[in-house]
């Protein structure tokens, strides 16, 4: 936006030499850039707070890192498992976590059904996670898979709502 405003000022200067308008547009562009720069420390602080314990689903007691061995062990014991394949750069994943996976109703349902939540972080494109994604017909994230206690895996849509997750838990 700042570059566009600056460009408008240049065009006005070339077209009609309007110095007042040029200064106004350049000042607006500079103000916009400075305003955005002033917000950066707050965003960094907010990102750090979201990574800290107590925020989101990443740190709940039932969420553990995904491994094939852990999945096999939970499946063998008959425990329901929810797989959350995500990445820090995945906007859809972040929205799904806030809107659906962190919803109190979903968290309560996971707890009530003793669902083990396994999270695979594909931020750095781990080969083992990539193989799991490909085995489920995906080349990237998000991927959400629910394994009922004794049944076949159910792949959930890439865009979640609390209702979609709760319906999957009901079977």
Coordinates of C-alpha atoms in Angstrom, one line a residue:
X1 CA 0.0 0.0 0.0
X2 CA 2.9 2.3 0.8
X3 CA 4.5 1.7 -2.5
X4 CA 1.2 2.3 -4.3
X5 CA 0.8 5.6 -2.5
X6 CA 4.4 6.6 -3.3
X7 CA 3.7 5.7 -6.9
X8 CA 0.6 7.9 -7.0
X9 CA 2.7 10.8 -5.8
X10 CA 5.3 10.2 -8.5
X11 CA 2.6 10.0 -11.2
X12 CA 1.0 13.2 -9.9
X13 CA 4.4 14.9 -10.0
X14 CA 5.1 13.8 -13.6
X15 CA 1.6 14.7 -14.8
X16 CA 0.9 18.1 -13.3
X17 CA 3.8 18.9 -11.0
X18 CA 1.5 19.1 -8.1
X19 CA 4.0 19.5 -5.3
X20 CA 1.5 19.6 -2.4
X21 CA -0.2 16.5 -3.5
X22 CA 3.2 14.7 -4.0
X23 CA 4.3 15.6 -0.5
X24 CA 1.0 14.5 1.0
X25 CA 1.1 11.1 -0.8
X26 CA 4.8 10.6 0.1
X27 CA 4.1 11.5 3.7
X28 CA 1.1 9.0 3.8
X29 CA 3.4 6.3 2.4
X30 CA 6.1 7.0 4.9
X31 CA 3.6 7.1 7.8
X32 CA 2.2 3.8 6.7
X33 CA 5.6 2.2 6.6
X34 CA 6.5 3.6 10.0
X35 CA 3.2 2.5 11.5
X36 CA 3.7 -1.1 10.3
X37 CA 7.3 -1.1 11.6
X38 CA 6.0 0.1 15.0
X39 CA 3.7 -2.9 15.2
X40 CA 6.4 -5.5 14.6
X41 CA 7.6 -5.8 18.2
X42 CA 4.1 -6.4 19.4
X43 CA 3.6 -9.1 16.8
X44 CA 6.8 -10.8 17.9
X45 CA 5.7 -10.7 21.5
X46 CA 2.3 -12.1 20.6
X47 CA 3.8 -14.9 18.6
X48 CA 6.1 -15.8 21.5
X49 CA 3.1 -15.8 23.9
X50 CA 1.2 -18.1 21.6
X51 CA 4.1 -20.6 21.7
X52 CA 4.2 -20.5 25.5
X53 CA 2.5 -23.1 27.7
X54 CA -1.2 -22.6 28.2
X55 CA -1.9 -21.3 24.7
X56 CA -3.9 -23.3 22.1
X57 CA -3.9 -27.0 21.6
X58 CA -0.2 -27.3 21.2
X59 CA 0.4 -27.7 24.9
X60 CA -2.7 -29.5 26.2
X61 CA -2.0 -32.6 28.3
X62 CA -3.4 -35.0 25.6
X63 CA -1.4 -33.6 22.7
X64 CA 1.9 -35.4 21.9
X65 CA 4.2 -35.3 19.0
X66 CA 3.3 -37.7 16.1
X67 CA 5.3 -40.8 15.4
X68 CA 4.2 -43.9 13.6
X69 CA 5.2 -46.0 16.6
X70 CA 3.0 -43.9 19.0
X71 CA 0.1 -44.2 16.6
X72 CA 0.5 -47.9 16.3
X73 CA 0.7 -48.3 20.1
X74 CA -2.5 -46.2 20.7
X75 CA -4.3 -48.1 18.0
X76 CA -3.3 -51.4 19.4
X77 CA -4.7 -50.4 22.8
X78 CA -8.0 -49.4 21.3
X79 CA -7.7 -45.7 22.2
X80 CA -9.3 -43.2 19.8
X81 CA -6.7 -41.0 18.1
X82 CA -6.9 -37.7 16.4
X83 CA -4.0 -36.8 14.0
X84 CA -3.3 -33.1 13.4
X85 CA -0.7 -32.6 10.7
X86 CA 0.2 -28.9 10.7
X87 CA 2.9 -26.4 10.0
X88 CA 3.8 -23.0 11.5
X89 CA 3.4 -21.3 8.0
X90 CA 0.1 -22.9 7.2
X91 CA -2.7 -20.3 7.5
X92 CA -5.5 -22.8 7.1
X93 CA -3.9 -24.9 10.0
X94 CA -3.8 -21.9 12.3
X95 CA -7.4 -20.9 11.5
X96 CA -8.6 -24.5 12.1
X97 CA -6.7 -24.6 15.4
X98 CA -8.4 -21.4 16.6
X99 CA -11.8 -22.0 15.2
X100 CA -12.3 -25.7 15.7
X101 CA -9.6 -27.5 17.5
X102 CA -9.3 -25.1 20.4
X103 CA -13.1 -24.7 20.8
X104 CA -14.1 -25.6 24.4
X105 CA -16.8 -28.1 23.1
X106 CA -14.1 -30.0 21.0
X107 CA -11.6 -30.0 23.8
X108 CA -14.3 -31.3 26.2
X109 CA -15.3 -34.0 23.7
X110 CA -11.7 -35.1 23.3
X111 CA -11.3 -35.4 27.1
X112 CA -14.6 -37.2 27.5
X113 CA -13.8 -39.7 24.9
X114 CA -10.2 -40.1 26.0
X115 CA -9.0 -39.1 22.5
X116 CA -5.2 -39.0 22.1
X117 CA -4.2 -36.1 20.0
X118 CA -1.0 -36.5 18.0
X119 CA 0.4 -33.5 16.3
X120 CA 2.8 -33.7 13.4
X121 CA 4.7 -30.4 12.8
X122 CA 5.6 -30.3 9.1
X123 CA 7.1 -26.8 9.3
X124 CA 10.5 -28.2 8.3
X125 CA 9.1 -30.9 6.0
X126 CA 10.2 -33.9 8.0
X127 CA 10.5 -37.0 5.7
X128 CA 8.5 -39.3 8.1
X129 CA 5.6 -36.9 8.2
X130 CA 5.8 -36.4 4.5
X131 CA 5.5 -40.2 4.0
X132 CA 2.4 -40.2 6.3
X133 CA 0.9 -37.4 4.3
X134 CA 1.5 -39.2 1.0
X135 CA 0.1 -42.4 2.4
X136 CA -3.2 -40.5 3.0
X137 CA -3.2 -38.9 -0.5
X138 CA -1.8 -35.5 0.5
X139 CA 1.2 -33.5 -0.6
X140 CA 1.0 -31.0 2.3
X141 CA -0.9 -29.8 5.3
X142 CA -3.4 -29.6 6.8
X143 CA -4.3 -33.2 7.3
X144 CA -6.7 -34.3 10.0
X145 CA -7.3 -38.0 10.6
X146 CA -9.6 -39.5 13.2
X147 CA -9.1 -43.2 14.2
X148 CA -12.1 -44.4 16.3
X149 CA -11.3 -47.0 18.9
X150 CA -12.0 -50.0 16.7
X151 CA -12.5 -48.9 13.1
X152 CA -11.1 -47.4 10.0
X153 CA -9.4 -44.0 9.7
X154 CA -11.6 -41.1 8.8
X155 CA -9.9 -38.2 6.9
X156 CA -11.6 -34.9 7.8
X157 CA -11.8 -32.0 5.5
X158 CA -9.0 -29.4 5.3
X159 CA -11.3 -26.7 6.7
X160 CA -12.7 -27.6 10.0
X161 CA -15.6 -26.5 12.2
X162 CA -16.3 -27.7 15.7
X163 CA -19.3 -29.5 14.3
X164 CA -17.2 -31.5 11.8
X165 CA -14.8 -32.6 14.5
X166 CA -17.7 -33.5 17.0
X167 CA -19.5 -35.4 14.2
X168 CA -16.3 -37.4 13.5
X169 CA -16.0 -38.3 17.2
X170 CA -19.6 -39.5 17.3
X171 CA -18.9 -41.9 14.4

